[in-house]
Structures are given as structure tokens and as C-alpha cells.
PDB file of C-alpha atoms in Angstrom:
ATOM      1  CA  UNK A 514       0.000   0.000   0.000  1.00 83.00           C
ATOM      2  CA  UNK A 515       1.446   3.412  -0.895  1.00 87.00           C
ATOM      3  CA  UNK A 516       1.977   5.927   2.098  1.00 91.00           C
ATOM      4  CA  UNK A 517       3.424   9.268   1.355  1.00 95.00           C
ATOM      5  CA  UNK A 518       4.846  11.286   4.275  1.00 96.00           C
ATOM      6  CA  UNK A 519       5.489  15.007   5.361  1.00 97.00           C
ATOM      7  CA  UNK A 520       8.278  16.066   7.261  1.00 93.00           C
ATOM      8  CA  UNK A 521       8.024  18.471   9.295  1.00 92.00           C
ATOM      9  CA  UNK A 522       4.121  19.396   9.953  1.00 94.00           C
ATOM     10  CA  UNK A 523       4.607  22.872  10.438  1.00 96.00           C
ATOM     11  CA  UNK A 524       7.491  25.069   9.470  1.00 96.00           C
ATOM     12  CA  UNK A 525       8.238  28.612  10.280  1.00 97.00           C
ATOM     13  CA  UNK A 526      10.713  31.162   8.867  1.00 97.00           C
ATOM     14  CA  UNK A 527      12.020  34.602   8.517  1.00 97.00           C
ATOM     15  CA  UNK A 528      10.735  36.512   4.950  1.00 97.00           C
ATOM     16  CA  UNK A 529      13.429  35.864   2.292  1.00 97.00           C
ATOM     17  CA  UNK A 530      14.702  32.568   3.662  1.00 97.00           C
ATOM     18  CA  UNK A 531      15.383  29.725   1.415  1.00 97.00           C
ATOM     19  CA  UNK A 532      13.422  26.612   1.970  1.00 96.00           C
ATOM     20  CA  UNK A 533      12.703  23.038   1.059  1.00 97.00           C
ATOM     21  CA  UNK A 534       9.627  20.984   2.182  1.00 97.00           C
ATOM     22  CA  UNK A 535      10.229  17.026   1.617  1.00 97.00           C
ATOM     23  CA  UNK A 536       7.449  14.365   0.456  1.00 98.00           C
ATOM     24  CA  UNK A 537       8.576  10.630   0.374  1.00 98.00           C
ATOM     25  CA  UNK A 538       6.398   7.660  -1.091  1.00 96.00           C
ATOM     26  CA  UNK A 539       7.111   4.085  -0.100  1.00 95.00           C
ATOM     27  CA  UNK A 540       5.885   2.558  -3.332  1.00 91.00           C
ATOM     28  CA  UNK A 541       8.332   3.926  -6.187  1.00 89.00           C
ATOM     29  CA  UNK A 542       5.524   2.415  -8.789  1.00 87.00           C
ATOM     30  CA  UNK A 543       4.081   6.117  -9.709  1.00 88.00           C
ATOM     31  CA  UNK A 544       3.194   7.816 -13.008  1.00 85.00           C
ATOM     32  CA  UNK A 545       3.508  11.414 -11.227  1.00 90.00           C
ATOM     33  CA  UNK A 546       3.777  13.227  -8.303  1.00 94.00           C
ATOM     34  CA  UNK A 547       2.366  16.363  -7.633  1.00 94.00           C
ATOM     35  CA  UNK A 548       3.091  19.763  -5.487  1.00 97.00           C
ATOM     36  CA  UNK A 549      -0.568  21.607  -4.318  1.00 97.00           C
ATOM     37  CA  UNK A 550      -0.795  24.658  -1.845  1.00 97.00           C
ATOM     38  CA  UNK A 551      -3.576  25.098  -0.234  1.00 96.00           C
ATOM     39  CA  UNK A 552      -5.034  28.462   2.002  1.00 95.00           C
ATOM     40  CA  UNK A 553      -6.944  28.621   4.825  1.00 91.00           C
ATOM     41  CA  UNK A 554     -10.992  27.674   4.189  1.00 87.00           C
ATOM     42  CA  UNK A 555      -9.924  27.285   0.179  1.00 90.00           C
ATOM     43  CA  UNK A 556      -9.775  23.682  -1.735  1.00 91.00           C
ATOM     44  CA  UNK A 557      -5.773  22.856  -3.375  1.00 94.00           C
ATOM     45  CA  UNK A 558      -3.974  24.522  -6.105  1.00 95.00           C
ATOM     46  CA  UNK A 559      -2.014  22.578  -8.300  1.00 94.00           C
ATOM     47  CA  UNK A 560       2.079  24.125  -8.479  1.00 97.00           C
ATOM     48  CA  UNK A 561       4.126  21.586 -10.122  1.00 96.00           C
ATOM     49  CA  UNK A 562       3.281  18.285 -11.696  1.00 93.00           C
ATOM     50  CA  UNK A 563       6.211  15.752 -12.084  1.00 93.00           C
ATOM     51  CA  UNK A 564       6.150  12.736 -14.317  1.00 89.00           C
ATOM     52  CA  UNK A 565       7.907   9.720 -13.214  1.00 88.00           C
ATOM     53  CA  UNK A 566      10.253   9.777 -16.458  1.00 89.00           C
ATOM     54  CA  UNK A 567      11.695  13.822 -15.518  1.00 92.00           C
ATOM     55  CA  UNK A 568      13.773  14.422 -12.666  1.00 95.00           C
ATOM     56  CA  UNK A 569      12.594  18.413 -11.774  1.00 95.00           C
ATOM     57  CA  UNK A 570      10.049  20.953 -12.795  1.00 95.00           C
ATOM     58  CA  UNK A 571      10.195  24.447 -11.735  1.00 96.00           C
ATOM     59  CA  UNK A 572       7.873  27.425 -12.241  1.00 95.00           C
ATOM     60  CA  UNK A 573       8.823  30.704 -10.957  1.00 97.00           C
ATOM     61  CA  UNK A 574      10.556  30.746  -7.383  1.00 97.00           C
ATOM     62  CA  UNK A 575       9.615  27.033  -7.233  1.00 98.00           C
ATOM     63  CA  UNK A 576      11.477  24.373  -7.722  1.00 98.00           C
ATOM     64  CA  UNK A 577      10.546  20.411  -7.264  1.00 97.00           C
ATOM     65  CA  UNK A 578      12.423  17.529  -7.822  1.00 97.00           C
ATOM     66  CA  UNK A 579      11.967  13.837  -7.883  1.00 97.00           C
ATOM     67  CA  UNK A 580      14.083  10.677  -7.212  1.00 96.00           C
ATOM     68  CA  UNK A 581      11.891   7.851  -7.283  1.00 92.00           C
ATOM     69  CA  UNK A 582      14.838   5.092  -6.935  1.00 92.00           C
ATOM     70  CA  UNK A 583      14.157   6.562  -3.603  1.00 95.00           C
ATOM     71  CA  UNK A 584      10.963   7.596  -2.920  1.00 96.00           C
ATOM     72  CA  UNK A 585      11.693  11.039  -2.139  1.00 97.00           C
ATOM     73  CA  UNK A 586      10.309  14.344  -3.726  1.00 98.00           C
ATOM     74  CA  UNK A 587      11.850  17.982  -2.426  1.00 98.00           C
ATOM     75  CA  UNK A 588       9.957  21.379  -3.276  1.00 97.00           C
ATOM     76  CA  UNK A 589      12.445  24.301  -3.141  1.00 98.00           C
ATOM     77  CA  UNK A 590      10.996  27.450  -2.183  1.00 98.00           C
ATOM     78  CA  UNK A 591      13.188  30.578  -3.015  1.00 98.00           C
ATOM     79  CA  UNK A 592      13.123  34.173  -1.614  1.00 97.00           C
ATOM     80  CA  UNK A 593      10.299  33.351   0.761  1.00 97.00           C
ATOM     81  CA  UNK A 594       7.281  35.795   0.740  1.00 97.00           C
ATOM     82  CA  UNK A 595       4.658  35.936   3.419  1.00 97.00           C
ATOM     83  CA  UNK A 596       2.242  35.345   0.823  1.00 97.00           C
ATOM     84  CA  UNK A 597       3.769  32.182   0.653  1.00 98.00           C
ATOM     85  CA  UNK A 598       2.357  30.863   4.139  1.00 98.00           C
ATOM     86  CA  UNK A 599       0.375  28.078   3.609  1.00 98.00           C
ATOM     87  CA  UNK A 600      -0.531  24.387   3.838  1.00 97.00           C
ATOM     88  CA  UNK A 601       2.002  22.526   0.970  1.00 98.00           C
ATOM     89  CA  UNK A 602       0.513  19.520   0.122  1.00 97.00           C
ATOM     90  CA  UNK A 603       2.228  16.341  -2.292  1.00 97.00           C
ATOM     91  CA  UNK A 604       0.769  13.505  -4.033  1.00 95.00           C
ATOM     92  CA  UNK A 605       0.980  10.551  -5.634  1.00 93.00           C
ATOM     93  CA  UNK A 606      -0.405   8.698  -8.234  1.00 87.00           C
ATOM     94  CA  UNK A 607      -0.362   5.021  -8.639  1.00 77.00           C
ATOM     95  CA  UNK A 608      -2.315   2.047  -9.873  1.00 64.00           C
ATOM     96  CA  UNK A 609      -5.189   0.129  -7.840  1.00 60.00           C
ATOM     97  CA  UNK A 610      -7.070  -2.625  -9.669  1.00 54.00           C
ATOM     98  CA  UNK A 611      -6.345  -0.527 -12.934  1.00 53.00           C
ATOM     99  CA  UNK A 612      -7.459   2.344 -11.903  1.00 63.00           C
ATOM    100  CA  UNK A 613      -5.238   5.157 -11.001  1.00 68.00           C
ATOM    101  CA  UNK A 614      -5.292   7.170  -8.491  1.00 79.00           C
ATOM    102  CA  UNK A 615      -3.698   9.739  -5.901  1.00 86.00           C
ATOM    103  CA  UNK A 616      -2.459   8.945  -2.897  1.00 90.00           C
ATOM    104  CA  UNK A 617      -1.762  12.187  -1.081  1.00 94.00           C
ATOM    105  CA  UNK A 618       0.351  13.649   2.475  1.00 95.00           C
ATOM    106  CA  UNK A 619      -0.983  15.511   5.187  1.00 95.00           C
ATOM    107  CA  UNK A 620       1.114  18.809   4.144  1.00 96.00           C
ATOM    108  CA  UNK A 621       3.368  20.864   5.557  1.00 97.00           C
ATOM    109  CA  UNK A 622       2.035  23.824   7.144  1.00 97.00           C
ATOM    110  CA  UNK A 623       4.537  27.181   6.124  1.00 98.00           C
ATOM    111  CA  UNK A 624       4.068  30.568   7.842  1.00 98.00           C
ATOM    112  CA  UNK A 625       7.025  33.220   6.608  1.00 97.00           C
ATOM    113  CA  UNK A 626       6.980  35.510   8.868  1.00 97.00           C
ATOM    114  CA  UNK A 627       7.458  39.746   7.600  1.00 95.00           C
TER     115      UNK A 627
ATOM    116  CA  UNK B1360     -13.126  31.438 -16.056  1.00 66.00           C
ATOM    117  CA  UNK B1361     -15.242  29.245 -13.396  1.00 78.00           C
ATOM    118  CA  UNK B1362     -12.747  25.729 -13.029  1.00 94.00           C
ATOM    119  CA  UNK B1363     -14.437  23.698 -10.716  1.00 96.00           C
ATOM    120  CA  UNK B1364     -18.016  25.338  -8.854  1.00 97.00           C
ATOM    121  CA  UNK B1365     -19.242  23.412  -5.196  1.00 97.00           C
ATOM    122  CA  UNK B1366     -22.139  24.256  -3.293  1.00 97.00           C
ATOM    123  CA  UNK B1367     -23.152  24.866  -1.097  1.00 97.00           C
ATOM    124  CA  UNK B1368     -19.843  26.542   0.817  1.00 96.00           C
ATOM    125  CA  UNK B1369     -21.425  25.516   3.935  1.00 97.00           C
ATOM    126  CA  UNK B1370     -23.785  22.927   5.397  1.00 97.00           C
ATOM    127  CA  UNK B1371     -25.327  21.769   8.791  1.00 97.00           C
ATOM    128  CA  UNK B1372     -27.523  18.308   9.035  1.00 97.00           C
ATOM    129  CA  UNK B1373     -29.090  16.804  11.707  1.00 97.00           C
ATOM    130  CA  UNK B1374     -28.453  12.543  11.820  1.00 98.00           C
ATOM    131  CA  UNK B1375     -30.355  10.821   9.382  1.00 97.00           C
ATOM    132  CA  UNK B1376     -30.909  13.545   6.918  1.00 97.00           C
ATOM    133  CA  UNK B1377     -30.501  13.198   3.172  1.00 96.00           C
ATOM    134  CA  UNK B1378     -28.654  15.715   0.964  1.00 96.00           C
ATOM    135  CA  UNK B1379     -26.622  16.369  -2.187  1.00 98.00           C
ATOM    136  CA  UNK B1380     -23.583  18.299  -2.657  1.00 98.00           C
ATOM    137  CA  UNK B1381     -23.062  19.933  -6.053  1.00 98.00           C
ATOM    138  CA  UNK B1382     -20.034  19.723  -8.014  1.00 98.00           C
ATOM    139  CA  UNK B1383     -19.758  21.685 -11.884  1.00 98.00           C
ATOM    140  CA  UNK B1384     -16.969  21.915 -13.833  1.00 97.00           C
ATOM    141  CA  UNK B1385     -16.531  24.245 -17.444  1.00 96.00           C
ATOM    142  CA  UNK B1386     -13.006  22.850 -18.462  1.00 94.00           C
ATOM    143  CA  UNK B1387     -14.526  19.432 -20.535  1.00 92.00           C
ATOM    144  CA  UNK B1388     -12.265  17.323 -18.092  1.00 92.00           C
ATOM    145  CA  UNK B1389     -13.423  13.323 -18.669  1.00 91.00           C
ATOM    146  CA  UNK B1390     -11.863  12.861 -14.505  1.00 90.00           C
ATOM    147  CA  UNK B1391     -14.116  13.959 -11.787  1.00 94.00           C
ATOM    148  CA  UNK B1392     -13.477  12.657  -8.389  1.00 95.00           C
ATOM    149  CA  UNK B1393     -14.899  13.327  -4.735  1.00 96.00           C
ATOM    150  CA  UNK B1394     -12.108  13.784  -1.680  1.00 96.00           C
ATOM    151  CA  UNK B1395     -13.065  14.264   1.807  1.00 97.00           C
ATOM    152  CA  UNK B1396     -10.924  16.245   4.228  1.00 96.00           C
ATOM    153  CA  UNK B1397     -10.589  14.866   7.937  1.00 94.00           C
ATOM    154  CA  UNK B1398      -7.743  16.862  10.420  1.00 88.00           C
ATOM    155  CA  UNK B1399      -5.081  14.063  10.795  1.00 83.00           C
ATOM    156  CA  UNK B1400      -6.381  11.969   8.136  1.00 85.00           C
ATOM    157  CA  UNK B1401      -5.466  13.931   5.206  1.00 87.00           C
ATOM    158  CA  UNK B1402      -7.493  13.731   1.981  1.00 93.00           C
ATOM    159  CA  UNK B1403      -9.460  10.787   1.056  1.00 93.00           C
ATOM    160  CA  UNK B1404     -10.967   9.332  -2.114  1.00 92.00           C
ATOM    161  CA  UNK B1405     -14.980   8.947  -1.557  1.00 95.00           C
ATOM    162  CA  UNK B1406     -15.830   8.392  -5.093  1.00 95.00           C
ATOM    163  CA  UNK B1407     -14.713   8.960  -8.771  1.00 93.00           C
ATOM    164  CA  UNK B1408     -15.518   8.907 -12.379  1.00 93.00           C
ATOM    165  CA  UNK B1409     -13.576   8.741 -16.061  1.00 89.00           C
ATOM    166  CA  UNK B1410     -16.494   9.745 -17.856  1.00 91.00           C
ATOM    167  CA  UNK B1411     -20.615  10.187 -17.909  1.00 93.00           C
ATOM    168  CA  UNK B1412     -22.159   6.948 -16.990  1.00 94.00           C
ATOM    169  CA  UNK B1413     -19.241   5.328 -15.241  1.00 93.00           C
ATOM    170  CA  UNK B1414     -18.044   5.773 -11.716  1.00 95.00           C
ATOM    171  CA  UNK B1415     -16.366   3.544  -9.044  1.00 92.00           C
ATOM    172  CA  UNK B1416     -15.273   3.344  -5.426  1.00 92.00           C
ATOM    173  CA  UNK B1417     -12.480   4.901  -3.848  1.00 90.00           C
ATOM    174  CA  UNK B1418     -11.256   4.246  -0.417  1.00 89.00           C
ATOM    175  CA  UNK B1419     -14.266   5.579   1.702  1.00 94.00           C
ATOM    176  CA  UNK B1420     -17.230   5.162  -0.018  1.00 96.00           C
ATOM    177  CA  UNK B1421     -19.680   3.666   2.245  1.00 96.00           C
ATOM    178  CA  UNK B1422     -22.468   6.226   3.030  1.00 96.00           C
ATOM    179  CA  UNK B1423     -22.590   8.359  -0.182  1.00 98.00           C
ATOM    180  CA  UNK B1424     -24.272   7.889  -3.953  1.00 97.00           C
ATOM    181  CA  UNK B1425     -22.465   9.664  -7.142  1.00 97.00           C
ATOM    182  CA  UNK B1426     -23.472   9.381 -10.515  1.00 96.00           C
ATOM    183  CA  UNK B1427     -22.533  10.724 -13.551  1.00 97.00           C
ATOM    184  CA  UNK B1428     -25.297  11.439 -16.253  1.00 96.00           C
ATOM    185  CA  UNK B1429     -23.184  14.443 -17.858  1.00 96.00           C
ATOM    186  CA  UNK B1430     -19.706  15.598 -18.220  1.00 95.00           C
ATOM    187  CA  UNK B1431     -19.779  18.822 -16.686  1.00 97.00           C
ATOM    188  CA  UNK B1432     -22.123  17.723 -13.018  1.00 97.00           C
ATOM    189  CA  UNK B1433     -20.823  15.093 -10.664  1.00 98.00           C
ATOM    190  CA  UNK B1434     -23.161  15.273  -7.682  1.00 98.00           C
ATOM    191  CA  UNK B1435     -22.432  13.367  -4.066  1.00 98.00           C
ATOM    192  CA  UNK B1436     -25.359  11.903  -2.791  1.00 98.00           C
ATOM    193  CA  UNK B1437     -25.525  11.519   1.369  1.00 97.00           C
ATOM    194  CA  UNK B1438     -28.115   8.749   1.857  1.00 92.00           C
ATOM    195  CA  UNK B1439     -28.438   9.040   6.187  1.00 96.00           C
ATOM    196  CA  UNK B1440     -26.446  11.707   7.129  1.00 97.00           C
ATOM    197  CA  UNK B1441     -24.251  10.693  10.292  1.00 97.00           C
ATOM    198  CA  UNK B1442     -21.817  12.705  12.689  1.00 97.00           C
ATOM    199  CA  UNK B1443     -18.639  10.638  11.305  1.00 96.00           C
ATOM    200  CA  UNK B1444     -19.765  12.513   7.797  1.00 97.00           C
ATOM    201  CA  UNK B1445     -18.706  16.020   9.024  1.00 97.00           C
ATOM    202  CA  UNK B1446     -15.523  16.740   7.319  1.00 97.00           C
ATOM    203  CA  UNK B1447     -14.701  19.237   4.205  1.00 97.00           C
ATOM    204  CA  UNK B1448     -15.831  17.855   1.078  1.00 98.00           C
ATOM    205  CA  UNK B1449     -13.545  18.407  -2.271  1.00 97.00           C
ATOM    206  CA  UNK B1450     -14.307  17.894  -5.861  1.00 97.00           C
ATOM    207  CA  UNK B1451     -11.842  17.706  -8.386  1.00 95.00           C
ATOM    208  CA  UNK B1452     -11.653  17.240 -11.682  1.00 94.00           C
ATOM    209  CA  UNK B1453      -8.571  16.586 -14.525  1.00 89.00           C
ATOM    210  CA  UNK B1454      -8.463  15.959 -18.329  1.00 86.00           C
ATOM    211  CA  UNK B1455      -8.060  12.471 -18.658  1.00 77.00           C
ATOM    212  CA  UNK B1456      -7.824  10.801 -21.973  1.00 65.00           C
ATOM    213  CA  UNK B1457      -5.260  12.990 -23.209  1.00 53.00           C
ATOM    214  CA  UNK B1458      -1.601  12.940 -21.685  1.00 51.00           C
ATOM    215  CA  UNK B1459      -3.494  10.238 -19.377  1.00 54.00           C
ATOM    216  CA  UNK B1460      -1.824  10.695 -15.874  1.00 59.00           C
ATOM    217  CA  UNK B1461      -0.279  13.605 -16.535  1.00 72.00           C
ATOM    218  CA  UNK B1462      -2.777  16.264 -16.011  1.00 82.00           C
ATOM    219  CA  UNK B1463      -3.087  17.995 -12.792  1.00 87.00           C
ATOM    220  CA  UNK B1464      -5.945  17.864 -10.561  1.00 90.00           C
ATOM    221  CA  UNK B1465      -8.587  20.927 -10.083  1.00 93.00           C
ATOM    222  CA  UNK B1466     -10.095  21.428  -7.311  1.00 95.00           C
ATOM    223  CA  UNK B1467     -12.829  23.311  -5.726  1.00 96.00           C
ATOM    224  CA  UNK B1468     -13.240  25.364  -2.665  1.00 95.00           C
ATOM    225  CA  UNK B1469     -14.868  22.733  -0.472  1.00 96.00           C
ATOM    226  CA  UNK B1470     -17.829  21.859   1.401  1.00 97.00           C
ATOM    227  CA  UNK B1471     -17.661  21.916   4.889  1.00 97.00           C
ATOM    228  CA  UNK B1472     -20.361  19.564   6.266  1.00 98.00           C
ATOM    229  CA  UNK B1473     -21.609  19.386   9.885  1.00 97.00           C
ATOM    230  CA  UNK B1474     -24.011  16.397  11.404  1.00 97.00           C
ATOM    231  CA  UNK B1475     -25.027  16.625  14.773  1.00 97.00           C
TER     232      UNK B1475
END
């Protein structure tokens, strides 16, 4: 069964710090794995998409990267904004009686504080 | 430039009630799938569907009804409301039979359901 883990919950830094938030699947059997954000009372936003054949994707300040010989995913966060403070969510997605589907972490809360 | 429309926002029920939460989406996505959102359970797959007239189980189904008659609605059914249903309910939805697991989900802004 496919578990994907957060590490830390919560995390909580000065304005322009550089971070990274870490995801890590135990089942390296996945077609993608995806980075989401979600606010406060709001459903999740989709940042970066990863397919299991590329190794990174990045869009703007945002950086993710994926080794699945090890089950590990990293999103890079650079120059962090206060607007940035939210929960950071991966998934996932795998095969289940051939269907796929997406198998998703608890998050990573992020305040950056001003 | 709607994406993915659920309502109500907000919804209280008293144990044993019956209800239906709405779910539209305007992007022609084939993938439309229900999550619920528990605090230390993370998000869970209720229901989900590839296209109009077919949808199967995900990992918590008992308790609610979907079905799919068109490829914009996918509606979630509550048969007998009980307090274990209070949660946040997500829809989501994702192209599907192009780039086939390689389109991102889109989700909604919730549901957030209360039984007493």
C-alpha cells in the first residue's frame, strides 16, 4: 500500500529565507507526483506536476524535484514571501485494480513571517 | 473562467438527513473525483468517475451515492447523514484521456459539512 509522508508538519521562517519541504512515497511504482498549496478555508492549487520519467520541474521561485529510486520528492521554495504561508501539500499517483489514483500527504504547514 | 463550482460553501444536518452536494466543472475534463478532508487523516478518495455513466469506489465510499449522467455535473449523494460525515468535502476534476496521468488535478473550494 502506498503511504506518502510530510516532514516536518509545520514550518516557520524569517521573509526571504530559502526553503525546502520534503514528500517521500514508499511505493516507487508512480506515473507522477504532484506539489498543491492550499489556504486557509480554500480547496488545493495545483504548483508543479512531475512525471515519473523527468527528474525536476520548476515554475517561478519554485522548484521540485523527484528521485523515485528513492521515494523522495523535495519542493524548493526561493526568496520566501509571506504570501507564501500556507498548507504545501504532495501527491501521488499510482495504480489500484487498474485504476489510477492519488495517494496524497498531510502537508506541511509554512508561515514566513514579515 | 469558473474551473471547478461546489455548493453549497457551507452545510449543517441533523443525523439521518438526506442531501446532495453539487459539483460543476466548465473545463470538458473526462476525470471527476470526490475527496473528503478529515484533520489528521489527510485527503481521502470517496468516489470517482472517467467519464458520464461510469463511476467507481475509492477508499471511503460507504455512506454516499455519485453518478454521472453528464460531463460537466458530478453530484455526491448523502443517503443518512451521520456525525462521522462532518468533514470538508472536495471535488476535483482533470483531463483524462489525453496525456493520461499527466494532467493535474482541479479542485474546488470545499464543502464543509456538519451532522449533529
Amino acid at each position: 500500500k502506498q503511504e506518502v509522508t510530510q516532514i516536518p508538519a509545520a514550518l516557520s521562517v524569517p521573509e526571504g529565507e530559502n526553503l525546502v519541504l520534503n514528500c517521500s512515497f514508499t511505493d516507487s511504482a508512480i506515473y507522477n507526483l504532484q506539489w498543491f498549496r492550499q489556504d486557509p478555508g480554500k480547496g488545493l492549487t495545483s504548483l508543479l506536476l512531475i512525471q515519473s520519467s523527468q527528474r525536476e520541474q520548476t515554475s517561478g521561485r519554485l522548484n521540485a524535484s523527484l528521485d523515485k529510486s528513492s521515494g523522495r520528492s523535495t519542493l524548493y521554495i526561493a526568496a520566501s514571501q509571506p504570501g507564501d504561508s500556507a498548507t504545501y501539500l504532495c501527491a501521488v499517483s499510482r495504480t489500484q485494480g487498474g485504476s489510477e489514483k492519488l495517494v496524497f500527504g498531510k502537508g506541511t504547514k509554512l508561515t514566513v513571517n514579515p | 473562467n469558473a474551473g471547478v463550482t461546489q455548493t453549497p460553501k457551507f452545510q449543517v444536518l441533523k443525523t439521518g438527513q438526506s442531501m446532495t452536494l453539487q459539483c460543476a466543472q466548465d473545463m470538458n475534463h473526462e476525470y471527476m473525483s470526490w475527496y473528503r478532508q478529515d484533520p489528521g487523516m489527510g485527503l481521502r478518495l470517496i468516489h470517482y468517475s472517467v467519464g458520464a455513466g461510469i463511476t467507481d469506489q475509492g477508499e471511503v465510499p460507504n455512506g454516499y451515492n455519485v453518478s454521472r449522467s453528464t460531463t460537466e455535473d458530478f453530484p455526491l449523494r448523502l443517503l443518512s447523514a451521520a456525525p462521522s460525515q462532518t468533514s470538508v468535502y472536495f471535488c476535483a476534476s482533470r483531463r483524462y484521456r489525453q496525456s493520461s496521468y499527466n494532467s493535474p488535478l482541479h479542485f474546488g473550494n470545499g464543502t464543509r459539512l456538519t451532522v449533529t
